[in-house]
């Protein structure tokens, strides 16, 4: 009698849980919040189609999606492919900040943000002016070409801590009308942190450069590699 009572109690509890889960699924379906594993690949196919990624990246994304469709959601590789597709889709492939290139405005912003430092500010203004000249020349030669990608220039700011190197980088970004992102290299011991891990590792992530570009939201931010001497 005792065993029968325990079994009946367990069965009634299981049936009640099953009934509640069915109700929950029905409510989610009614609200359009279904998390049916079968609908995940379709969702990714739509997101890949809507993204502005270039052909090479799109081809890789479609190939990985086809692999995901052929495997079970319980497979160990399933979440790895899912994470990889999320990163491919969410990167700002075509989002660009328009350069202002106004020399007078740039000088005003630098003076607002920093007192003194005349030689450094003059060098930065010179850099912005040369960028504008190069951009105008390239634009005249080929208006259809994307000028922003052709103007990658590196500036090296050297000096002891606290003299304003990082804040100058922020000012340059504000003067150019671009996003600013900073990556500190102090204490980095593994180059995989910068370039990214192999996807075969559990919890593999892209490098911190790619992460910073995603965080900035544009593909042409002013990117500061801080404390590069400490790497």
C-alpha positions as protocol buffer text, in pm:
chain_id: "A"
residue {
  index: 1
  type: UNK
  ca { x: 0 y: 0 z: 0 }
}
residue {
  index: 2
  type: UNK
  ca { x: 285 y: 237 z: 88 }
}
residue {
  index: 3
  type: UNK
  ca { x: 471 y: 160 z: -239 }
}
residue {
  index: 4
  type: UNK
  ca { x: 150 y: 205 z: -437 }
}
residue {
  index: 5
  type: UNK
  ca { x: 88 y: 540 z: -268 }
}
residue {
  index: 6
  type: UNK
  ca { x: 444 y: 662 z: -345 }
}
residue {
  index: 7
  type: UNK
  ca { x: 420 y: 554 z: -709 }
}
residue {
  index: 8
  type: UNK
  ca { x: 82 y: 726 z: -752 }
}
residue {
  index: 9
  type: UNK
  ca { x: 218 y: 1044 z: -594 }
}
residue {
  index: 10
  type: UNK
  ca { x: 523 y: 1040 z: -822 }
}
residue {
  index: 11
  type: UNK
  ca { x: 309 y: 973 z: -1130 }
}
residue {
  index: 12
  type: UNK
  ca { x: 64 y: 1252 z: -1047 }
}
residue {
  index: 13
  type: UNK
  ca { x: 354 y: 1494 z: -997 }
}
residue {
  index: 14
  type: UNK
  ca { x: 511 y: 1393 z: -1332 }
}
residue {
  index: 15
  type: UNK
  ca { x: 178 y: 1428 z: -1511 }
}
residue {
  index: 16
  type: UNK
  ca { x: 121 y: 1770 z: -1352 }
}
residue {
  index: 17
  type: UNK
  ca { x: 469 y: 1889 z: -1462 }
}
residue {
  index: 18
  type: UNK
  ca { x: 412 y: 1758 z: -1813 }
}
residue {
  index: 19
  type: UNK
  ca { x: 76 y: 1933 z: -1831 }
}
residue {
  index: 20
  type: UNK
  ca { x: 230 y: 2263 z: -1712 }
}
residue {
  index: 21
  type: UNK
  ca { x: 515 y: 2237 z: -1964 }
}
residue {
  index: 22
  type: UNK
  ca { x: 267 y: 2181 z: -2245 }
}
residue {
  index: 23
  type: UNK
  ca { x: 75 y: 2488 z: -2132 }
}
residue {
  index: 24
  type: UNK
  ca { x: 397 y: 2692 z: -2119 }
}
residue {
  index: 25
  type: UNK
  ca { x: 494 y: 2586 z: -2471 }
}
residue {
  index: 26
  type: UNK
  ca { x: 145 y: 2675 z: -2598 }
}
residue {
  index: 27
  type: UNK
  ca { x: 168 y: 3021 z: -2436 }
}
residue {
  index: 28
  type: UNK
  ca { x: 516 y: 3082 z: -2583 }
}
residue {
  index: 29
  type: UNK
  ca { x: 394 y: 2975 z: -2925 }
}
residue {
  index: 30
  type: UNK
  ca { x: 97 y: 3211 z: -2897 }
}
residue {
  index: 31
  type: UNK
  ca { x: 334 y: 3498 z: -2804 }
}
residue {
  index: 32
  type: UNK
  ca { x: 578 y: 3410 z: -3082 }
}
residue {
  index: 33
  type: UNK
  ca { x: 852 y: 3331 z: -2830 }
}
residue {
  index: 34
  type: UNK
  ca { x: 900 y: 2969 z: -2922 }
}
residue {
  index: 35
  type: UNK
  ca { x: 1247 y: 2829 z: -2866 }
}
residue {
  index: 36
  type: UNK
  ca { x: 1196 y: 2529 z: -3091 }
}
residue {
  index: 37
  type: UNK
  ca { x: 1545 y: 2404 z: -3192 }
}
residue {
  index: 38
  type: UNK
  ca { x: 1418 y: 2336 z: -3543 }
}
residue {
  index: 39
  type: UNK
  ca { x: 1346 y: 2708 z: -3594 }
}
residue {
  index: 40
  type: UNK
  ca { x: 1701 y: 2818 z: -3498 }
}
residue {
  index: 41
  type: UNK
  ca { x: 1865 y: 2749 z: -3839 }
}
residue {
  index: 42
  type: UNK
  ca { x: 1582 y: 2933 z: -4017 }
}
residue {
  index: 43
  type: UNK
  ca { x: 1636 y: 3231 z: -3789 }
}
residue {
  index: 44
  type: UNK
  ca { x: 2009 y: 3232 z: -3867 }
}
residue {
  index: 45
  type: UNK
  ca { x: 1945 y: 3200 z: -4241 }
}
residue {
  index: 46
  type: UNK
  ca { x: 1725 y: 3511 z: -4224 }
}
residue {
  index: 47
  type: UNK
  ca { x: 1983 y: 3703 z: -4019 }
}
residue {
  index: 48
  type: UNK
  ca { x: 2264 y: 3612 z: -4261 }
}
residue {
  index: 49
  type: UNK
  ca { x: 2049 y: 3727 z: -4551 }
}
residue {
  index: 50
  type: UNK
  ca { x: 1974 y: 4060 z: -4381 }
}
residue {
  index: 51
  type: UNK
  ca { x: 2336 y: 4125 z: -4278 }
}
residue {
  index: 52
  type: UNK
  ca { x: 2570 y: 4331 z: -4496 }
}
residue {
  index: 53
  type: UNK
  ca { x: 2866 y: 4097 z: -4471 }
}
residue {
  index: 54
  type: UNK
  ca { x: 3090 y: 4060 z: -4779 }
}
residue {
  index: 55
  type: UNK
  ca { x: 3064 y: 3759 z: -5010 }
}
residue {
  index: 56
  type: UNK
  ca { x: 3361 y: 3575 z: -4857 }
}
residue {
  index: 57
  type: UNK
  ca { x: 3217 y: 3598 z: -4504 }
}
residue {
  index: 58
  type: UNK
  ca { x: 2864 y: 3516 z: -4627 }
}
residue {
  index: 59
  type: UNK
  ca { x: 2992 y: 3204 z: -4803 }
}
residue {
  index: 60
  type: UNK
  ca { x: 3159 y: 3087 z: -4480 }
}
residue {
  index: 61
  type: UNK
  ca { x: 2847 y: 3167 z: -4274 }
}
residue {
  index: 62
  type: UNK
  ca { x: 2622 y: 2968 z: -4510 }
}
residue {
  index: 63
  type: UNK
  ca { x: 2865 y: 2674 z: -4501 }
}
residue {
  index: 64
  type: UNK
  ca { x: 2864 y: 2671 z: -4119 }
}
residue {
  index: 65
  type: UNK
  ca { x: 2484 y: 2704 z: -4113 }
}
residue {
  index: 66
  type: UNK
  ca { x: 2449 y: 2400 z: -4338 }
}
residue {
  index: 67
  type: UNK
  ca { x: 2672 y: 2205 z: -4097 }
}
residue {
  index: 68
  type: UNK
  ca { x: 2456 y: 2317 z: -3803 }
}
residue {
  index: 69
  type: UNK
  ca { x: 2136 y: 2206 z: -3978 }
}
residue {
  index: 70
  type: UNK
  ca { x: 2274 y: 1855 z: -4012 }
}
residue {
  index: 71
  type: UNK
  ca { x: 2363 y: 1805 z: -3646 }
}
residue {
  index: 72
  type: UNK
  ca { x: 2161 y: 1762 z: -3329 }
}
residue {
  index: 73
  type: UNK
  ca { x: 2120 y: 2059 z: -3090 }
}
residue {
  index: 74
  type: UNK
  ca { x: 2264 y: 1832 z: -2821 }
}
residue {
  index: 75
  type: UNK
  ca { x: 2589 y: 1794 z: -3014 }
}
residue {
  index: 76
  type: UNK
  ca { x: 2898 y: 1945 z: -2849 }
}
residue {
  index: 77
  type: UNK
  ca { x: 2985 y: 2135 z: -3168 }
}
residue {
  index: 78
  type: UNK
  ca { x: 2638 y: 2290 z: -3206 }
}
residue {
  index: 79
  type: UNK
  ca { x: 2688 y: 2581 z: -2960 }
}
residue {
  index: 80
  type: UNK
  ca { x: 3037 y: 2648 z: -3103 }
}
residue {
  index: 81
  type: UNK
  ca { x: 2893 y: 2698 z: -3453 }
}
residue {
  index: 82
  type: UNK
  ca { x: 2607 y: 2902 z: -3306 }
}
residue {
  index: 83
  type: UNK
  ca { x: 2850 y: 3138 z: -3131 }
}
residue {
  index: 84
  type: UNK
  ca { x: 3063 y: 3166 z: -3446 }
}
residue {
  index: 85
  type: UNK
  ca { x: 2757 y: 3262 z: -3654 }
}
residue {
  index: 86
  type: UNK
  ca { x: 2651 y: 3519 z: -3391 }
}
residue {
  index: 87
  type: UNK
  ca { x: 2990 y: 3690 z: -3419 }
}
residue {
  index: 88
  type: UNK
  ca { x: 2986 y: 3684 z: -3799 }
}
residue {
  index: 89
  type: UNK
  ca { x: 2638 y: 3836 z: -3812 }
}
residue {
  index: 90
  type: UNK
  ca { x: 2689 y: 4098 z: -3540 }
}
residue {
  index: 91
  type: UNK
  ca { x: 3016 y: 4247 z: -3672 }
}
residue {
  index: 92
  type: UNK
  ca { x: 2975 y: 4596 z: -3828 }
}
residue {
  index: 93
  type: UNK
  ca { x: 3074 y: 4487 z: -4180 }
}
residue {
  index: 94
  type: UNK
  ca { x: 2937 y: 4791 z: -4361 }
}
residue {
  index: 95
  type: UNK
  ca { x: 2885 y: 5049 z: -4085 }
}
residue {
  index: 96
  type: UNK
  ca { x: 3120 y: 5342 z: -4138 }
}
residue {
  index: 97
  type: UNK
  ca { x: 3158 y: 5671 z: -3956 }
}
residue {
  index: 98
  type: UNK
  ca { x: 3178 y: 5967 z: -4195 }
}
residue {
  index: 99
  type: UNK
  ca { x: 3494 y: 6171 z: -4148 }
}
residue {
  index: 100
  type: UNK
  ca { x: 3434 y: 6538 z: -4083 }
}
residue {
  index: 101
  type: UNK
  ca { x: 3788 y: 6645 z: -4182 }
}
residue {
  index: 102
  type: UNK
  ca { x: 3723 y: 7006 z: -4079 }
}
residue {
  index: 103
  type: UNK
  ca { x: 4064 y: 7143 z: -3973 }
}
residue {
  index: 104
  type: UNK
  ca { x: 3926 y: 7445 z: -3786 }
}
residue {
  index: 105
  type: UNK
  ca { x: 3679 y: 7233 z: -3594 }
}
residue {
  index: 106
  type: UNK
  ca { x: 3949 y: 6975 z: -3516 }
}
residue {
  index: 107
  type: UNK
  ca { x: 4175 y: 7247 z: -3375 }
}
residue {
  index: 108
  type: UNK
  ca { x: 3891 y: 7380 z: -3162 }
}
residue {
  index: 109
  type: UNK
  ca { x: 3818 y: 7032 z: -3020 }
}
residue {
  index: 110
  type: UNK
  ca { x: 4185 y: 6968 z: -2939 }
}
residue {
  index: 111
  type: UNK
  ca { x: 4213 y: 7306 z: -2764 }
}
residue {
  index: 112
  type: UNK
  ca { x: 3892 y: 7236 z: -2569 }
}
residue {
  index: 113
  type: UNK
  ca { x: 4020 y: 6901 z: -2446 }
}
residue {
  index: 114
  type: UNK
  ca { x: 4386 y: 6984 z: -2380 }
}
residue {
  index: 115
  type: UNK
  ca { x: 4564 y: 7290 z: -2251 }
}
residue {
  index: 116
  type: UNK
  ca { x: 4914 y: 7345 z: -2390 }
}
residue {
  index: 117
  type: UNK
  ca { x: 5076 y: 7052 z: -2578 }
}
residue {
  index: 118
  type: UNK
  ca { x: 5112 y: 7284 z: -2878 }
}
residue {
  index: 119
  type: UNK
  ca { x: 5366 y: 7073 z: -3070 }
}
residue {
  index: 120
  type: UNK
  ca { x: 5162 y: 6757 z: -3025 }
}
residue {
  index: 121
  type: UNK
  ca { x: 4838 y: 6925 z: -3129 }
}
residue {
  index: 122
  type: UNK
  ca { x: 5010 y: 7078 z: -3431 }
}
residue {
  index: 123
  type: UNK
  ca { x: 5128 y: 6730 z: -3536 }
}
residue {
  index: 124
  type: UNK
  ca { x: 4775 y: 6591 z: -3497 }
}
residue {
  index: 125
  type: UNK
  ca { x: 4628 y: 6877 z: -3703 }
}
residue {
  index: 126
  type: UNK
  ca { x: 4892 y: 6810 z: -3969 }
}
residue {
  index: 127
  type: UNK
  ca { x: 4792 y: 6444 z: -3969 }
}
residue {
  index: 128
  type: UNK
  ca { x: 4421 y: 6529 z: -4011 }
}
residue {
  index: 129
  type: UNK
  ca { x: 4501 y: 6780 z: -4289 }
}
residue {
  index: 130
  type: UNK
  ca { x: 4711 y: 6525 z: -4483 }
}
residue {
  index: 131
  type: UNK
  ca { x: 4434 y: 6265 z: -4447 }
}
residue {
  index: 132
  type: UNK
  ca { x: 4187 y: 6511 z: -4593 }
}
residue {
  index: 133
  type: UNK
  ca { x: 4414 y: 6592 z: -4889 }
}
residue {
  index: 134
  type: UNK
  ca { x: 4473 y: 6223 z: -4962 }
}
residue {
  index: 135
  type: UNK
  ca { x: 4101 y: 6151 z: -4933 }
}
residue {
  index: 136
  type: UNK
  ca { x: 4010 y: 6435 z: -5171 }
}
residue {
  index: 137
  type: UNK
  ca { x: 4267 y: 6316 z: -5425 }
}
residue {
  index: 138
  type: UNK
  ca { x: 4154 y: 5955 z: -5410 }
}
residue {
  index: 139
  type: UNK
  ca { x: 3791 y: 6062 z: -5426 }
}
residue {
  index: 140
  type: UNK
  ca { x: 3862 y: 6263 z: -5741 }
}
residue {
  index: 141
  type: UNK
  ca { x: 4039 y: 5967 z: -5902 }
}
residue {
  index: 142
  type: UNK
  ca { x: 3770 y: 5715 z: -5818 }
}
residue {
  index: 143
  type: UNK
  ca { x: 3449 y: 5835 z: -5654 }
}
residue {
  index: 144
  type: UNK
  ca { x: 3305 y: 5485 z: -5644 }
}
residue {
  index: 145
  type: UNK
  ca { x: 3588 y: 5349 z: -5428 }
}
residue {
  index: 146
  type: UNK
  ca { x: 3545 y: 5343 z: -5053 }
}
residue {
  index: 147
  type: UNK
  ca { x: 3800 y: 5598 z: -4930 }
}
residue {
  index: 148
  type: UNK
  ca { x: 3766 y: 5527 z: -4561 }
}
residue {
  index: 149
  type: UNK
  ca { x: 3930 y: 5186 z: -4587 }
}
residue {
  index: 150
  type: UNK
  ca { x: 4229 y: 5319 z: -4783 }
}
residue {
  index: 151
  type: UNK
  ca { x: 4333 y: 5570 z: -4519 }
}
residue {
  index: 152
  type: UNK
  ca { x: 4467 y: 5352 z: -4242 }
}
residue {
  index: 153
  type: UNK
  ca { x: 4732 y: 5559 z: -4066 }
}
residue {
  index: 154
  type: UNK
  ca { x: 4921 y: 5473 z: -3748 }
}
residue {
  index: 155
  type: UNK
  ca { x: 5025 y: 5736 z: -3495 }
}
residue {
  index: 156
  type: UNK
  ca { x: 5259 y: 5650 z: -3210 }
}
residue {
  index: 157
  type: UNK
  ca { x: 5212 y: 5851 z: -2889 }
}
residue {
  index: 158
  type: UNK
  ca { x: 5506 y: 5807 z: -2652 }
}
residue {
  index: 159
  type: UNK
  ca { x: 5540 y: 5939 z: -2299 }
}
residue {
  index: 160
  type: UNK
  ca { x: 5514 y: 5852 z: -1930 }
}
residue {
  index: 161
  type: UNK
  ca { x: 5179 y: 5753 z: -1774 }
}
residue {
  index: 162
  type: UNK
  ca { x: 4931 y: 6033 z: -1714 }
}
residue {
  index: 163
  type: UNK
  ca { x: 5046 y: 6284 z: -1976 }
}
residue {
  index: 164
  type: UNK
  ca { x: 4727 y: 6247 z: -2184 }
}
residue {
  index: 165
  type: UNK
  ca { x: 4802 y: 5994 z: -2459 }
}
residue {
  index: 166
  type: UNK
  ca { x: 4467 y: 5815 z: -2432 }
}
residue {
  index: 167
  type: UNK
  ca { x: 4267 y: 6137 z: -2401 }
}
residue {
  index: 168
  type: UNK
  ca { x: 4444 y: 6271 z: -2712 }
}
residue {
  index: 169
  type: UNK
  ca { x: 4323 y: 5962 z: -2896 }
}
residue {
  index: 170
  type: UNK
  ca { x: 3968 y: 6036 z: -2781 }
}
residue {
  index: 171
  type: UNK
  ca { x: 4005 y: 6394 z: -2902 }
}
residue {
  index: 172
  type: UNK
  ca { x: 4126 y: 6279 z: -3244 }
}
residue {
  index: 173
  type: UNK
  ca { x: 3823 y: 6050 z: -3270 }
}
residue {
  index: 174
  type: UNK
  ca { x: 3591 y: 6338 z: -3176 }
}
residue {
  index: 175
  type: UNK
  ca { x: 3764 y: 6570 z: -3423 }
}
residue {
  index: 176
  type: UNK
  ca { x: 3725 y: 6316 z: -3703 }
}
residue {
  index: 177
  type: UNK
  ca { x: 3366 y: 6230 z: -3610 }
}
residue {
  index: 178
  type: UNK
  ca { x: 3456 y: 5865 z: -3552 }
}
residue {
  index: 179
  type: UNK
  ca { x: 3396 y: 5615 z: -3274 }
}
residue {
  index: 180
  type: UNK
  ca { x: 3678 y: 5557 z: -3027 }
}
residue {
  index: 181
  type: UNK
  ca { x: 3782 y: 5221 z: -2890 }
}
residue {
  index: 182
  type: UNK
  ca { x: 4075 y: 5137 z: -2665 }
}
residue {
  index: 183
  type: UNK
  ca { x: 4250 y: 4809 z: -2601 }
}
residue {
  index: 184
  type: UNK
  ca { x: 4506 y: 4783 z: -2322 }
}
residue {
  index: 185
  type: UNK
  ca { x: 4792 y: 4546 z: -2391 }
}
residue {
  index: 186
  type: UNK
  ca { x: 4943 y: 4570 z: -2043 }
}
residue {
  index: 187
  type: UNK
  ca { x: 4975 y: 4225 z: -1891 }
}
residue {
  index: 188
  type: UNK
  ca { x: 4892 y: 4034 z: -2210 }
}
residue {
  index: 189
  type: UNK
  ca { x: 5096 y: 3713 z: -2208 }
}
residue {
  index: 190
  type: UNK
  ca { x: 4922 y: 3510 z: -2477 }
}
residue {
  index: 191
  type: UNK
  ca { x: 4898 y: 3629 z: -2837 }
}
residue {
  index: 192
  type: UNK
  ca { x: 4569 y: 3436 z: -2868 }
}
residue {
  index: 193
  type: UNK
  ca { x: 4408 y: 3711 z: -2658 }
}
residue {
  index: 194
  type: UNK
  ca { x: 4480 y: 3952 z: -2944 }
}
residue {
  index: 195
  type: UNK
  ca { x: 4432 y: 3736 z: -3253 }
}
residue {
  index: 196
  type: UNK
  ca { x: 4167 y: 3497 z: -3112 }
}
residue {
  index: 197
  type: UNK
  ca { x: 4155 y: 3130 z: -3017 }
}
residue {
  index: 198
  type: UNK
  ca { x: 4120 y: 2831 z: -3248 }
}
residue {
  index: 199
  type: UNK
  ca { x: 3756 y: 2730 z: -3271 }
}
residue {
  index: 200
  type: UNK
  ca { x: 3835 y: 2376 z: -3161 }
}
residue {
  index: 201
  type: UNK
  ca { x: 3886 y: 2498 z: -2803 }
}
residue {
  index: 202
  type: UNK
  ca { x: 3591 y: 2503 z: -2563 }
}
residue {
  index: 203
  type: UNK
  ca { x: 3478 y: 2862 z: -2509 }
}
residue {
  index: 204
  type: UNK
  ca { x: 3688 y: 2989 z: -2803 }
}
residue {
  index: 205
  type: UNK
  ca { x: 3644 y: 3361 z: -2862 }
}
residue {
  index: 206
  type: UNK
  ca { x: 3762 y: 3606 z: -3129 }
}
residue {
  index: 207
  type: UNK
  ca { x: 4063 y: 3822 z: -3046 }
}
residue {
  index: 208
  type: UNK
  ca { x: 4029 y: 4141 z: -2848 }
}
residue {
  index: 209
  type: UNK
  ca { x: 4075 y: 4350 z: -3165 }
}
residue {
  index: 210
  type: UNK
  ca { x: 3763 y: 4197 z: -3322 }
}
residue {
  index: 211
  type: UNK
  ca { x: 3578 y: 4229 z: -2991 }
}
residue {
  index: 212
  type: UNK
  ca { x: 3669 y: 4599 z: -2972 }
}
residue {
  index: 213
  type: UNK
  ca { x: 3553 y: 4665 z: -3329 }
}
residue {
  index: 214
  type: UNK
  ca { x: 3220 y: 4495 z: -3254 }
}
residue {
  index: 215
  type: UNK
  ca { x: 3187 y: 4703 z: -2936 }
}
residue {
  index: 216
  type: UNK
  ca { x: 3263 y: 5024 z: -3130 }
}
residue {
  index: 217
  type: UNK
  ca { x: 2983 y: 4944 z: -3376 }
}
residue {
  index: 218
  type: UNK
  ca { x: 3171 y: 5070 z: -3685 }
}
residue {
  index: 219
  type: UNK
  ca { x: 3445 y: 4919 z: -3895 }
}
residue {
  index: 220
  type: UNK
  ca { x: 3657 y: 5235 z: -3900 }
}
residue {
  index: 221
  type: UNK
  ca { x: 3692 y: 5350 z: -3538 }
}
residue {
  index: 222
  type: UNK
  ca { x: 3995 y: 5530 z: -3401 }
}
residue {
  index: 223
  type: UNK
  ca { x: 4158 y: 5227 z: -3243 }
}
residue {
  index: 224
  type: UNK
  ca { x: 4404 y: 5283 z: -2960 }
}
residue {
  index: 225
  type: UNK
  ca { x: 4644 y: 5003 z: -2865 }
}
residue {
  index: 226
  type: UNK
  ca { x: 4738 y: 5125 z: -2519 }
}
residue {
  index: 227
  type: UNK
  ca { x: 5048 y: 5026 z: -2316 }
}
residue {
  index: 228
  type: UNK
  ca { x: 5202 y: 4858 z: -2621 }
}
residue {
  index: 229
  type: UNK
  ca { x: 5545 y: 4872 z: -2454 }
}
residue {
  index: 230
  type: UNK
  ca { x: 5420 y: 4640 z: -2176 }
}
residue {
  index: 231
  type: UNK
  ca { x: 5324 y: 4349 z: -2401 }
}
